């Protein structure tokens, strides 16, 4: 009786003990030295193993960072917080991860844009677009039937007055809506670039006026208003060159159709007077004559003229100008 | 010698572990999206199956049978296979980083693979001696590799095929697996 219990317990327990100690010994004997930074980075990562970075998983990404194959800000999911943590571990400074936001390139609401016919079909832009390009008289505009709303997994898009409206806060720049939209009227624009044109129409002014009251008529007022040569009218529609644009909002103000969106916060430059050495560099750089003051005297910003473009802050050798 | 050949062919084709015995279906469906990864998985399984056949046979003969506690087979074999895989993983990681990279995540995945346990148990059921057990293990593993690579090849082509929307993805994969299985049933008539 005792044997029936004892033998299995001892033999199986013995087996377990043997294998356990074998493994313990092996883990000691065959230990591979892993860079401790890899472990730390793995802990810092979101651990979603989503593969958005291009690696097979978070562990592979961490190994890549340590090997120097990817920068510390390579994890698109973790964003700035994770990037700076990884940068700390690696002992480098991370360049900010610039986030992008999906932007609407059409402003033609029910009131503004005319319809060619009444559409009674399935509530889907792709279906509507197959019927002669959709019900909108403008062949470039948003059809507003919500294909992008269905594509968005983050509830960031709603249809309001017949066009899609994107919630900046909820947008994760996953590009799902970009591929879903048959009119390609959504574009991914970096968060830093807050100026964009809400019209895609390549038709000439007369045609645009005929179908939409809020379309780009290629009047070139924006082009003239831009002091940085960043806005150009190409193919009958204004386009912003983000290499040059500083978000000064001048084109936004000048546009007669109000279709250029610009930064919503009213920013101004401020000079920290103690640090200013009166070098006049900011004065020379300012295209709006918003800086006053002579050489070797403290400079001052003329608030009424300042548009908060930030050029002076960039050029200031003492870094004593702040935009807020 | 011819007896060993019969065992091998039997394990590879006639009694294919995946398509006839329906063992190891999980990795068969899970890791068969690309031929390359399927081959990696097949290699890892082969590696583990042969070693597992060896060790479990020894344990069965010299411990379980010796003490008359054959009813502990299943739990003892699971213990053996799990620790064996762990051990092999450590050794490979240390001695051959290239092989470790190649086997990748598949090695730990095999820890609880029912095909490996199946081989160990069948070796005992069929009352093989050590050599026969090893051949049977290797044959079963080759059969597994063959099945998973064939299946992966089909699935790669399916990616570009015009499949009805409701069948896309796993449904069509399962139907394909069933067809492959029926095809392998044809080997049943193979006799020497």
Short mmCIF file of C-alpha atoms in Angstrom, two decimals:
data_model
loop_
_atom_site.label_atom_id
_atom_site.label_comp_id
_atom_site.label_asym_id
_atom_site.label_seq_id
_atom_site.Cartn_x
_atom_site.Cartn_y
_atom_site.Cartn_z
CA UNK A 1 0.00 0.00 0.00
CA UNK A 2 2.70 2.40 1.01
CA UNK A 3 4.72 1.39 -2.01
CA UNK A 4 1.86 2.30 -4.32
CA UNK A 5 2.04 5.86 -3.10
CA UNK A 6 5.71 6.16 -2.36
CA UNK A 7 7.13 4.82 -5.60
CA UNK A 8 5.27 7.18 -7.95
CA UNK A 9 5.86 10.15 -5.70
CA UNK A 10 9.55 9.45 -5.35
CA UNK A 11 10.17 8.57 -8.99
CA UNK A 12 8.17 11.42 -10.47
CA UNK A 13 9.44 13.83 -7.82
CA UNK A 14 12.92 12.58 -8.51
CA UNK A 15 12.49 13.15 -12.22
CA UNK A 16 11.25 16.66 -11.56
CA UNK A 17 14.14 17.30 -9.23
CA UNK A 18 16.67 16.00 -11.75
CA UNK A 19 15.24 18.07 -14.59
CA UNK A 20 14.85 21.10 -12.36
CA UNK A 21 18.43 21.02 -11.22
CA UNK A 22 19.57 20.30 -14.77
CA UNK A 23 17.77 23.40 -15.97
CA UNK A 24 19.08 25.45 -13.08
CA UNK A 25 22.60 24.31 -13.86
CA UNK A 26 22.11 24.92 -17.58
CA UNK A 27 20.74 28.40 -17.07
CA UNK A 28 23.87 29.15 -15.11
CA UNK A 29 26.29 27.36 -17.37
CA UNK A 30 24.80 28.45 -20.67
CA UNK A 31 23.79 31.92 -19.59
CA UNK A 32 24.07 34.32 -22.49
CA UNK A 33 24.94 37.80 -21.48
CA UNK A 34 22.19 40.07 -22.65
CA UNK A 35 22.84 43.76 -22.75
CA UNK A 36 21.01 45.05 -19.69
CA UNK A 37 19.82 48.04 -21.68
CA UNK A 38 17.76 45.68 -23.85
CA UNK A 39 15.89 44.46 -20.78
CA UNK A 40 15.32 48.00 -19.56
CA UNK A 41 14.04 49.16 -22.95
CA UNK A 42 11.68 46.21 -23.15
CA UNK A 43 10.24 47.31 -19.82
CA UNK A 44 9.84 50.87 -21.06
CA UNK A 45 8.03 49.85 -24.24
CA UNK A 46 4.23 49.52 -24.46
CA UNK A 47 4.63 45.71 -24.85
CA UNK A 48 1.86 45.59 -27.42
CA UNK A 49 4.12 43.72 -29.86
CA UNK A 50 2.17 45.47 -32.60
CA UNK A 51 5.00 45.59 -35.10
CA UNK A 52 4.30 49.19 -36.11
CA UNK A 53 8.02 49.95 -35.75
CA UNK A 54 8.87 47.42 -38.44
CA UNK A 55 10.34 44.89 -36.01
CA UNK A 56 8.81 41.55 -35.09
CA UNK A 57 7.98 42.71 -31.59
CA UNK A 58 8.97 44.92 -28.70
CA UNK A 59 11.95 42.71 -27.78
CA UNK A 60 13.30 42.80 -31.32
CA UNK A 61 12.82 46.56 -31.42
CA UNK A 62 14.73 46.92 -28.14
CA UNK A 63 17.60 44.86 -29.54
CA UNK A 64 17.51 47.09 -32.62
CA UNK A 65 17.74 50.24 -30.54
CA UNK A 66 20.72 48.94 -28.61
CA UNK A 67 22.40 47.82 -31.83
CA UNK A 68 21.87 51.32 -33.14
CA UNK A 69 19.65 50.29 -36.04
CA UNK A 70 16.71 52.46 -35.02
CA UNK A 71 16.57 55.79 -33.20
CA UNK A 72 15.17 55.97 -29.68
CA UNK A 73 11.96 57.48 -30.99
CA UNK A 74 11.29 54.55 -33.31
CA UNK A 75 8.24 53.34 -31.38
CA UNK A 76 5.25 55.10 -32.92
CA UNK A 77 2.82 53.82 -30.31
CA UNK A 78 4.70 54.94 -27.23
CA UNK A 79 5.13 58.48 -28.50
CA UNK A 80 7.25 61.07 -26.75
CA UNK A 81 7.02 59.58 -23.27
CA UNK A 82 8.50 56.24 -24.29
CA UNK A 83 11.00 57.87 -26.64
CA UNK A 84 12.46 60.02 -23.88
CA UNK A 85 12.59 57.07 -21.50
CA UNK A 86 14.48 54.99 -24.05
CA UNK A 87 16.73 57.95 -24.77
CA UNK A 88 17.50 58.12 -21.06
CA UNK A 89 18.44 54.44 -21.00
CA UNK A 90 20.61 54.83 -24.07
CA UNK A 91 22.09 58.09 -22.82
CA UNK A 92 21.12 60.14 -25.86
CA UNK A 93 18.56 62.84 -26.42
CA UNK A 94 15.59 61.87 -28.49
CA UNK A 95 14.40 64.09 -31.24
CA UNK A 96 10.71 64.69 -30.68
CA UNK A 97 8.44 62.24 -32.38
CA UNK A 98 6.42 64.44 -34.63
CA UNK A 99 2.84 63.33 -34.63
CA UNK A 100 0.66 63.63 -37.68
CA UNK A 101 -3.03 64.36 -37.87
CA UNK A 102 -5.49 63.51 -40.60
CA UNK A 103 -6.88 66.70 -42.08
CA UNK A 104 -9.93 67.31 -44.22
CA UNK A 105 -9.21 68.86 -47.59
CA UNK A 106 -12.80 69.88 -48.26
CA UNK A 107 -15.05 72.41 -46.61
CA UNK A 108 -18.09 71.96 -48.83
CA UNK A 109 -20.97 71.45 -46.42
CA UNK A 110 -24.56 70.93 -47.58
CA UNK A 111 -25.12 74.67 -47.68
CA UNK A 112 -21.91 75.55 -49.45
CA UNK A 113 -21.62 72.86 -52.09
CA UNK A 114 -24.30 72.03 -54.61
CA UNK A 115 -25.49 68.53 -55.43
CA UNK A 116 -25.90 67.24 -58.96
CA UNK A 117 -28.53 64.67 -58.10
CA UNK A 118 -30.21 63.25 -55.07
CA UNK A 119 -28.54 60.08 -53.89
CA UNK A 120 -30.77 57.42 -52.35
CA UNK A 121 -28.40 54.45 -52.46
CA UNK A 122 -26.38 52.68 -49.79
CA UNK A 123 -24.89 55.14 -47.34
CA UNK A 124 -21.35 54.61 -48.50
CA UNK A 125 -19.05 57.01 -50.32
CA UNK A 126 -17.47 54.30 -52.47
CA UNK A 127 -20.88 53.22 -53.75
CA UNK A 128 -21.91 56.81 -54.41
CA UNK A 129 -18.62 57.61 -56.13
CA UNK A 130 -19.32 54.85 -58.63
CA UNK A 131 -22.49 56.63 -59.77
CA UNK A 132 -20.86 59.24 -61.96
CA UNK A 133 -18.43 60.34 -59.29
CA UNK A 134 -20.96 60.92 -56.54
CA UNK A 135 -23.83 63.27 -55.87
CA UNK A 136 -21.69 66.36 -55.26
CA UNK A 137 -21.47 68.75 -58.16
CA UNK A 138 -17.78 69.25 -57.34
CA UNK A 139 -15.97 66.12 -58.38
CA UNK A 140 -13.21 66.66 -55.80
CA UNK A 141 -15.33 67.15 -52.70
CA UNK A 142 -16.24 65.09 -49.66
CA UNK A 143 -19.40 63.04 -50.29
CA UNK A 144 -20.21 62.91 -46.61
CA UNK A 145 -21.69 59.41 -46.56
CA UNK A 146 -19.40 58.25 -43.79
CA UNK A 147 -17.07 55.64 -45.29
CA UNK A 148 -14.25 57.23 -43.30
CA UNK A 149 -16.39 57.17 -40.12
CA UNK A 150 -16.76 53.42 -40.51
CA UNK A 151 -13.06 53.00 -41.23
CA UNK A 152 -11.97 54.97 -38.17
CA UNK A 153 -11.43 52.71 -35.18
CA UNK A 154 -10.94 55.59 -32.80
CA UNK A 155 -14.23 57.47 -33.18
CA UNK A 156 -12.31 60.46 -34.45
CA UNK A 157 -14.50 61.24 -37.44
CA UNK A 158 -18.08 62.45 -37.50
CA UNK A 159 -20.24 63.68 -40.35
CA UNK A 160 -21.48 67.20 -39.80
CA UNK A 161 -23.48 69.18 -42.33
CA UNK A 162 -22.65 66.71 -45.05
CA UNK A 163 -18.87 66.56 -44.67
CA UNK A 164 -16.50 64.66 -42.44
CA UNK A 165 -15.10 66.43 -39.40
CA UNK A 166 -11.96 65.06 -37.77
CA UNK A 167 -11.38 65.27 -34.04
CA UNK A 168 -7.71 66.24 -33.64
CA UNK A 169 -7.42 64.81 -30.16
CA UNK A 170 -8.73 61.40 -31.09
CA UNK A 171 -6.85 61.02 -34.39
CA UNK A 172 -3.96 58.57 -34.18
CA UNK A 173 -2.76 58.99 -37.76
CA UNK A 174 -3.41 55.34 -38.57
CA UNK A 175 -4.22 56.24 -42.20
CA UNK A 176 -7.31 54.00 -42.29
CA UNK A 177 -9.53 56.88 -43.43
CA UNK A 178 -7.02 57.93 -46.09
CA UNK A 179 -7.27 54.61 -47.83
CA UNK A 180 -11.03 54.30 -47.29
CA UNK A 181 -11.93 57.67 -48.85
CA UNK A 182 -12.73 57.27 -52.56
CA UNK A 183 -12.18 61.00 -53.11
CA UNK A 184 -8.87 61.10 -51.27
CA UNK A 185 -10.02 64.20 -49.53
CA UNK A 186 -8.22 63.41 -46.27
CA UNK A 187 -4.49 63.96 -45.91
CA UNK A 188 -1.99 63.25 -43.16
CA UNK A 189 -0.26 66.46 -42.12
CA UNK A 190 2.31 66.81 -39.36
CA UNK A 191 1.04 68.33 -36.15
CA UNK A 192 3.64 71.08 -36.47
CA UNK A 193 2.12 72.30 -39.71
CA UNK A 194 -1.09 73.92 -38.65
CA UNK A 195 -1.84 75.63 -41.93
CA UNK A 196 -3.63 73.74 -44.66
CA UNK A 197 -6.00 74.41 -47.54
CA UNK A 198 -9.47 72.93 -47.24
CA UNK A 199 -10.10 72.51 -50.92
CA UNK A 200 -8.80 70.11 -53.52
CA UNK A 201 -10.62 71.39 -56.58
CA UNK A 202 -8.42 71.68 -59.64
CA UNK A 203 -11.21 73.35 -61.60
CA UNK A 204 -10.86 76.97 -62.62
CA UNK A 205 -12.49 79.80 -60.70
CA UNK A 206 -15.64 79.96 -62.79
CA UNK A 207 -16.38 76.26 -62.46
CA UNK A 208 -15.64 76.29 -58.75
CA UNK A 209 -17.96 79.25 -58.18
CA UNK A 210 -20.66 77.36 -60.03
CA UNK A 211 -20.63 74.37 -57.71
CA UNK A 212 -19.38 75.55 -54.33
CA UNK A 213 -19.29 78.78 -52.41
CA UNK A 214 -16.30 77.73 -50.36
CA UNK A 215 -13.93 76.42 -53.01
CA UNK A 216 -10.49 77.71 -53.93
CA UNK A 217 -10.82 80.16 -56.80
CA UNK A 218 -7.08 80.48 -57.33
CA UNK A 219 -7.15 84.22 -56.67
CA UNK A 220 -3.55 84.11 -55.43
CA UNK A 221 -4.23 86.47 -52.53
CA UNK A 222 -2.66 83.89 -50.23
CA UNK A 223 0.40 83.72 -52.43
CA UNK A 224 0.81 87.47 -52.19
CA UNK A 225 0.12 87.53 -48.46
CA UNK A 226 2.80 84.96 -47.70
CA UNK A 227 6.10 86.56 -46.81
CA UNK A 228 7.90 83.25 -46.72
CA UNK A 229 7.12 82.10 -50.27
CA UNK A 230 5.35 79.10 -48.78
CA UNK A 231 1.95 79.26 -50.48
CA UNK A 232 1.56 78.74 -54.19
CA UNK A 233 -1.40 78.29 -56.46
CA UNK A 234 -0.80 75.18 -58.52
CA UNK A 235 -3.42 73.57 -60.76
CA UNK A 236 -5.98 76.15 -59.68
CA UNK A 237 -5.66 75.31 -56.01
CA UNK A 238 -3.52 76.82 -53.25
CA UNK A 239 -0.93 74.52 -51.76
CA UNK A 240 1.26 75.06 -48.73
CA UNK A 241 4.96 74.25 -48.86
CA UNK A 242 5.69 72.90 -45.40
CA UNK A 243 9.41 73.33 -45.76
CA UNK A 244 8.85 77.07 -45.76
CA UNK A 245 5.58 77.61 -43.86
CA UNK A 246 6.00 79.06 -40.35
CA UNK A 247 2.29 79.15 -39.43
CA UNK A 248 2.09 82.96 -39.47
CA UNK A 249 -1.58 82.82 -40.48
CA UNK A 250 -1.29 85.65 -43.04
CA UNK A 251 -2.79 83.57 -45.83
CA UNK A 252 -5.56 82.44 -43.48
CA UNK A 253 -6.52 86.06 -42.86
CA UNK A 254 -6.34 87.09 -46.50
CA UNK A 255 -8.24 84.19 -48.06
CA UNK A 256 -11.56 85.62 -49.33
CA UNK A 257 -13.21 82.21 -49.22
CA UNK A 258 -11.87 81.39 -45.75
CA UNK A 259 -10.77 77.95 -46.80
CA UNK A 260 -7.26 78.03 -45.38
CA UNK A 261 -7.08 76.70 -41.85
CA UNK A 262 -4.40 78.03 -39.57
CA UNK A 263 -3.26 77.75 -35.98
CA UNK A 264 -6.06 78.46 -33.59
CA UNK A 265 -4.01 79.85 -30.72
CA UNK A 266 -2.98 83.48 -30.97
CA UNK A 267 0.74 83.32 -30.25
CA UNK A 268 3.11 86.23 -29.77
CA UNK A 269 6.84 86.53 -29.31
CA UNK A 270 8.23 87.64 -25.96
CA UNK A 271 11.77 88.87 -25.35
CA UNK A 272 13.41 88.09 -22.06
CA UNK A 273 14.96 91.48 -21.46
CA UNK A 274 17.82 90.49 -19.15
CA UNK A 275 19.27 88.12 -21.70
CA UNK A 276 18.83 90.37 -24.75
CA UNK A 277 22.15 91.84 -25.94
CA UNK A 278 20.64 94.13 -28.57
CA UNK A 279 22.20 92.40 -31.57
CA UNK A 280 19.29 93.37 -33.89
CA UNK A 281 19.26 89.92 -35.50
CA UNK A 282 15.60 89.43 -34.59
CA UNK A 283 14.77 92.86 -35.93
CA UNK A 284 16.40 92.05 -39.24
CA UNK A 285 14.73 88.66 -39.44
CA UNK A 286 11.22 89.85 -38.66
CA UNK A 287 9.22 90.17 -41.85
CA UNK A 288 6.41 91.99 -40.13
CA UNK A 289 8.46 94.87 -38.60
CA UNK A 290 7.26 93.76 -35.21
CA UNK A 291 10.60 94.26 -33.43
CA UNK A 292 11.83 97.67 -32.39
CA UNK A 293 15.00 98.84 -30.67
CA UNK A 294 18.43 100.04 -31.77
CA UNK A 295 21.78 98.23 -31.73
CA UNK A 296 23.07 97.58 -28.18
CA UNK A 297 19.69 98.44 -26.63
CA UNK A 298 17.07 96.01 -25.42
CA UNK A 299 14.61 95.06 -28.12
CA UNK A 300 10.88 95.12 -27.81
CA UNK A 301 8.11 93.28 -29.64
CA UNK A 302 5.29 95.35 -31.05
CA UNK A 303 2.37 93.18 -30.08
CA UNK A 304 -0.05 94.48 -32.72
CA UNK A 305 2.33 93.57 -35.50
CA UNK A 306 3.65 90.27 -34.20
CA UNK A 307 2.05 87.19 -35.78
CA UNK A 308 3.93 84.65 -33.71
CA UNK A 309 5.71 83.04 -36.64
CA UNK A 310 8.71 82.21 -34.45
CA UNK A 311 11.41 83.15 -36.94
CA UNK A 312 13.01 85.55 -34.44
CA UNK A 313 13.02 82.90 -31.74
CA UNK A 314 14.84 80.52 -34.05
CA UNK A 315 17.47 83.02 -35.05
CA UNK A 316 18.11 84.65 -31.65
CA UNK A 317 21.72 83.80 -30.69
CA UNK A 318 20.90 84.11 -26.99
CA UNK A 319 17.71 82.05 -27.22
CA UNK A 320 15.92 84.69 -25.22
CA UNK A 321 12.79 84.92 -27.35
CA UNK A 322 9.85 82.78 -26.47
CA UNK A 323 6.65 82.20 -28.42
CA UNK A 324 3.61 81.88 -26.23
CA UNK B 1 16.28 -2.46 -42.36
CA UNK B 2 13.14 -2.70 -44.51
CA UNK B 3 11.14 -2.70 -41.30
CA UNK B 4 12.61 0.70 -40.37
CA UNK B 5 11.80 2.00 -43.84
CA UNK B 6 8.20 0.91 -43.44
CA UNK B 7 8.00 2.67 -40.09
CA UNK B 8 9.45 5.87 -41.59
CA UNK B 9 7.20 5.92 -44.67
CA UNK B 10 4.25 5.03 -42.49
CA UNK B 11 4.94 7.94 -40.15
CA UNK B 12 5.55 10.41 -42.97
CA UNK B 13 2.74 9.60 -45.38
CA UNK B 14 0.26 6.95 -44.28
CA UNK B 15 -0.12 8.07 -40.71
CA UNK B 16 0.84 11.70 -41.18
CA UNK B 17 0.60 13.27 -37.74
CA UNK B 18 -1.18 16.41 -38.81
CA UNK B 19 -3.32 15.37 -41.72
CA UNK B 20 -4.29 11.85 -40.69
CA UNK B 21 -3.88 11.69 -36.92
CA UNK B 22 -4.85 15.35 -36.42
CA UNK B 23 -2.13 16.05 -33.87
CA UNK B 24 -0.35 19.39 -33.66
CA UNK B 25 -3.11 21.30 -35.43
CA UNK B 26 -2.35 24.50 -33.51
CA UNK B 27 1.07 25.22 -35.02
CA UNK B 28 -0.15 23.76 -38.30
CA UNK B 29 -2.70 26.57 -38.60
CA UNK B 30 -0.83 29.18 -36.62
CA UNK B 31 2.59 29.20 -38.25
CA UNK B 32 1.69 28.34 -41.82
CA UNK B 33 1.26 31.75 -43.37
CA UNK B 34 4.69 31.77 -44.97
CA UNK B 35 6.72 28.87 -46.32
CA UNK B 36 9.82 30.24 -44.65
CA UNK B 37 8.40 30.28 -41.12
CA UNK B 38 6.66 26.97 -41.72
CA UNK B 39 10.01 25.44 -42.57
CA UNK B 40 11.54 26.96 -39.42
CA UNK B 41 8.77 25.44 -37.33
CA UNK B 42 9.23 22.10 -39.07
CA UNK B 43 12.95 22.10 -38.32
CA UNK B 44 12.36 22.92 -34.67
CA UNK B 45 9.75 20.17 -34.37
CA UNK B 46 12.07 17.65 -36.02
CA UNK B 47 14.83 18.57 -33.62
CA UNK B 48 12.65 18.22 -30.55
CA UNK B 49 10.73 15.13 -31.66
CA UNK B 50 13.84 13.04 -32.23
CA UNK B 51 15.36 13.98 -28.90
CA UNK B 52 12.03 13.55 -27.12
CA UNK B 53 11.61 10.09 -28.63
CA UNK B 54 14.99 9.12 -27.28
CA UNK B 55 14.58 10.47 -23.76
CA UNK B 56 10.98 9.35 -23.26
CA UNK B 57 11.81 5.85 -24.45
CA UNK B 58 14.65 5.66 -21.95
CA UNK B 59 12.46 6.99 -19.15
CA UNK B 60 9.66 4.59 -20.01
CA UNK B 61 11.92 1.56 -20.10
CA UNK B 62 14.23 2.25 -17.22
CA UNK B 63 12.01 4.13 -14.78
CA UNK B 64 8.30 3.77 -15.43
CA UNK B 65 8.36 0.13 -16.46
CA UNK B 66 10.95 -0.75 -13.86
CA UNK B 67 8.79 0.54 -11.03
CA UNK B 68 5.51 -0.53 -12.65
CA UNK B 69 4.06 2.95 -12.77
CA UNK B 70 3.24 3.20 -16.48
CA UNK B 71 0.01 5.04 -15.66
CA UNK B 72 2.13 8.11 -14.95
CA UNK B 73 3.26 8.14 -18.58
CA UNK B 74 1.45 11.30 -19.69
CA UNK B 75 2.53 13.54 -16.86
CA UNK B 76 6.06 12.19 -16.86
CA UNK B 77 6.41 12.73 -20.61
CA UNK B 78 5.06 16.26 -20.44
CA UNK B 79 7.59 16.97 -17.74
CA UNK B 80 10.35 15.52 -19.86
CA UNK B 81 9.40 17.33 -23.05
CA UNK B 82 8.90 20.71 -21.38
CA UNK B 83 12.21 20.66 -19.57
CA UNK B 84 13.94 19.18 -22.59
CA UNK B 85 12.80 22.03 -24.82
CA UNK B 86 13.89 24.58 -22.26
CA UNK B 87 17.27 22.91 -21.95
CA UNK B 88 17.76 22.65 -25.69
CA UNK B 89 16.82 26.31 -26.08
CA UNK B 90 19.46 27.35 -23.57
CA UNK B 91 22.16 25.21 -25.14
CA UNK B 92 21.35 26.39 -28.64
CA UNK B 93 21.29 30.02 -27.55
CA UNK B 94 24.71 29.63 -26.07
CA UNK B 95 26.41 27.46 -28.64
CA UNK B 96 24.82 28.52 -31.90
CA UNK B 97 23.22 31.98 -32.00
CA UNK B 98 22.57 31.53 -35.73
CA UNK B 99 20.50 28.40 -35.19
CA UNK B 100 18.80 30.12 -32.26
CA UNK B 101 17.85 33.02 -34.51
CA UNK B 102 16.60 30.64 -37.18
CA UNK B 103 14.42 28.64 -34.78
CA UNK B 104 13.36 31.85 -33.09
CA UNK B 105 10.08 31.76 -31.23
CA UNK B 106 9.17 28.32 -32.51
CA UNK B 107 11.29 26.41 -30.05
CA UNK B 108 9.37 27.51 -26.92
CA UNK B 109 6.11 27.03 -28.84
CA UNK B 110 6.81 23.31 -29.09
CA UNK B 111 6.95 22.90 -25.31
CA UNK B 112 3.33 21.84 -25.18
CA UNK B 113 2.91 20.61 -28.73
CA UNK B 114 0.62 17.59 -28.67
CA UNK B 115 2.36 16.06 -31.70
CA UNK B 116 5.55 15.68 -29.67
CA UNK B 117 3.69 14.09 -26.78
CA UNK B 118 1.84 11.96 -29.33
CA UNK B 119 5.09 10.59 -30.72
CA UNK B 120 6.33 9.74 -27.25
CA UNK B 121 3.12 7.94 -26.31
CA UNK B 122 2.77 6.11 -29.65
CA UNK B 123 6.34 4.87 -29.40
CA UNK B 124 5.35 3.07 -26.25
CA UNK B 125 1.95 1.92 -27.53
CA UNK B 126 3.48 0.38 -30.63
CA UNK B 127 6.11 -1.35 -28.46
CA UNK B 128 9.05 -0.08 -30.50
CA UNK B 129 12.64 -0.66 -29.52
CA UNK B 130 14.99 2.32 -29.23
CA UNK B 131 16.05 2.42 -32.91
CA UNK B 132 12.50 2.01 -34.13
CA UNK B 133 11.33 4.72 -31.75
CA UNK B 134 13.95 7.13 -33.08
CA UNK B 135 13.02 6.40 -36.70
CA UNK B 136 9.34 6.77 -35.90
CA UNK B 137 9.99 10.12 -34.19
CA UNK B 138 12.07 11.39 -37.09
CA UNK B 139 9.48 10.15 -39.61
CA UNK B 140 6.64 11.81 -37.74
CA UNK B 141 8.59 15.07 -37.64
CA UNK B 142 9.38 14.94 -41.34
CA UNK B 143 5.70 14.26 -41.98
CA UNK B 144 4.79 17.29 -39.88
CA UNK B 145 7.27 19.45 -41.78
CA UNK B 146 6.01 18.18 -45.10
CA UNK B 147 2.40 18.91 -44.18
CA UNK B 148 3.02 22.37 -42.78
CA UNK B 149 5.25 23.45 -45.69
CA UNK B 150 2.75 22.18 -48.27
CA UNK B 151 -0.04 23.95 -46.45
CA UNK B 152 1.96 27.17 -46.20
CA UNK B 153 2.62 27.04 -49.93
CA UNK B 154 -1.09 26.72 -50.62
CA UNK B 155 -1.90 29.54 -48.21
CA UNK B 156 0.64 31.82 -49.84
CA UNK B 157 -1.15 31.35 -53.13
CA UNK B 158 -4.52 31.81 -51.48
CA UNK B 159 -3.46 35.30 -50.47
CA UNK B 160 -3.68 36.33 -54.09
CA UNK B 161 -6.64 34.17 -55.03
CA UNK B 162 -10.08 35.61 -55.51
CA UNK B 163 -11.72 34.09 -52.47
CA UNK B 164 -15.36 34.94 -51.63
CA UNK B 165 -15.36 37.58 -48.92
CA UNK B 166 -17.03 35.49 -46.24
CA UNK B 167 -14.45 32.73 -46.66
CA UNK B 168 -11.34 34.90 -46.57
CA UNK B 169 -8.69 34.13 -43.95
CA UNK B 170 -9.23 31.22 -41.60
CA UNK B 171 -12.36 29.69 -43.16
CA UNK B 172 -10.62 29.03 -46.46
CA UNK B 173 -7.51 27.86 -44.61
CA UNK B 174 -9.57 25.27 -42.74
CA UNK B 175 -11.21 24.09 -45.96
CA UNK B 176 -7.78 23.83 -47.58
CA UNK B 177 -6.51 21.83 -44.62
CA UNK B 178 -9.46 19.46 -44.97
CA UNK B 179 -8.75 18.95 -48.68
CA UNK B 180 -5.08 18.31 -47.94
CA UNK B 181 -6.13 15.82 -45.31
CA UNK B 182 -8.40 14.01 -47.77
CA UNK B 183 -5.51 13.89 -50.23
CA UNK B 184 -3.29 12.28 -47.61
CA UNK B 185 -5.98 9.73 -46.84
CA UNK B 186 -5.16 8.40 -50.30
CA UNK B 187 -1.92 7.02 -48.92
CA UNK B 188 -3.92 4.61 -46.76
CA UNK B 189 -3.80 2.03 -49.49
CA UNK B 190 -0.01 2.16 -49.67
CA UNK B 191 1.39 -1.25 -48.74
CA UNK B 192 4.74 -2.88 -49.08
#
